[in-house]
XYZ file of N, CA and C in Angstrom:
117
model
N -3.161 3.424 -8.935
C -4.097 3.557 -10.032
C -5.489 3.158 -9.554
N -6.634 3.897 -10.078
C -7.988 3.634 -9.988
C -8.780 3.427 -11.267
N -9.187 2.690 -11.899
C -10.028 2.675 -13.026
C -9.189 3.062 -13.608
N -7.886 2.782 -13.938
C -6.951 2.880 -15.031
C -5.996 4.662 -14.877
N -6.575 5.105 -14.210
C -6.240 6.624 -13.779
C -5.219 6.727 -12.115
N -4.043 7.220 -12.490
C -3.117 7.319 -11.641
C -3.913 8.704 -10.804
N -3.940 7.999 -9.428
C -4.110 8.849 -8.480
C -3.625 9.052 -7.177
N -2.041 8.475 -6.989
C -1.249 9.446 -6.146
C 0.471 9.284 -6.916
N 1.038 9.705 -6.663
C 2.345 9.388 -7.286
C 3.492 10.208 -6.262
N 4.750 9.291 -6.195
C 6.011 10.342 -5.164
C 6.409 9.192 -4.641
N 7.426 8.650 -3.895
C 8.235 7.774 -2.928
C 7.513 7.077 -2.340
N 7.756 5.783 -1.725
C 7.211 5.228 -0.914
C 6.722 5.638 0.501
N 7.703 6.910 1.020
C 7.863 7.337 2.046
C 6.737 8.694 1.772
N 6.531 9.358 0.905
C 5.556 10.072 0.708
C 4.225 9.686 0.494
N 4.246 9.076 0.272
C 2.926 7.917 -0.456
C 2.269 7.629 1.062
N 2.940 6.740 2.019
C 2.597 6.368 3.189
C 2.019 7.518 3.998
N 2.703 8.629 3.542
C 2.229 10.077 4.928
C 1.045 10.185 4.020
N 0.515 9.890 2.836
C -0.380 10.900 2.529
C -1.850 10.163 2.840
N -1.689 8.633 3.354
C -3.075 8.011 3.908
C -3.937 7.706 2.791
N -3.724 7.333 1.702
C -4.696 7.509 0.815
C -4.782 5.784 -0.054
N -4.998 5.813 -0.699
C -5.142 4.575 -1.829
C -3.363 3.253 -1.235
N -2.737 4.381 -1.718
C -1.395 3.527 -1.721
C -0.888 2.843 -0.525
N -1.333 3.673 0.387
C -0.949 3.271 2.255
C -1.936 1.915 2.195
N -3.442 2.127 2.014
C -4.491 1.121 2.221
C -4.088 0.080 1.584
N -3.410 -0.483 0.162
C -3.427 -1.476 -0.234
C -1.965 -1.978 -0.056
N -0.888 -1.104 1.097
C 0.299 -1.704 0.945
C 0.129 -2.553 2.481
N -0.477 -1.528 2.944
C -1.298 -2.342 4.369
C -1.673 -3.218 4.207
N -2.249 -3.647 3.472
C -3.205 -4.624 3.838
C -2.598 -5.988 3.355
N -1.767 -5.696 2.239
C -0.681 -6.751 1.513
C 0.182 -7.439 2.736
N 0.704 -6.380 3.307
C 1.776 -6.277 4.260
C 0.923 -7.003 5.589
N 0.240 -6.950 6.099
C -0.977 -7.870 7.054
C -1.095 -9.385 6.796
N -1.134 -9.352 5.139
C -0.794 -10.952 4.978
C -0.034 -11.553 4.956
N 1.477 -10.641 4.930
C 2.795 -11.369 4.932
C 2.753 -11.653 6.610
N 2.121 -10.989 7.173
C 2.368 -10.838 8.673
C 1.836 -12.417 9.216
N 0.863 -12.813 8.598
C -0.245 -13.802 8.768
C 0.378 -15.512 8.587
N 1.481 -15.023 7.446
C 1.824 -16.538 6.904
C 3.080 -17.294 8.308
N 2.844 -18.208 8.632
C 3.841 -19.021 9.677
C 4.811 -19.497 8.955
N 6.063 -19.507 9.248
C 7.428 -19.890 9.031
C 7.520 -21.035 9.746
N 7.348 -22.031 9.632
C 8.434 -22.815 9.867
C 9.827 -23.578 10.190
């Protein structure tokens, strides 16, 4: 969603090929899980 307006929709696996909104913010989520140290 952008400004309240859905703008890509389909699978996770489709979503990712299409490079757009959904890839950028799962990235970047996914970067911070990468970041946190375990113990």
């Amino acid at each position: 969603m952008d400004q309240g307006e859905i703008v890509e929709d389909g699978t996770h696996s489709e979503l990712m090929k299409k490079d757009g909104l959904y890839k950028r913010l799962y990235t970047k989520q996914a970067s911070l899980y990468q970041n946190i140290n375990i113990n």
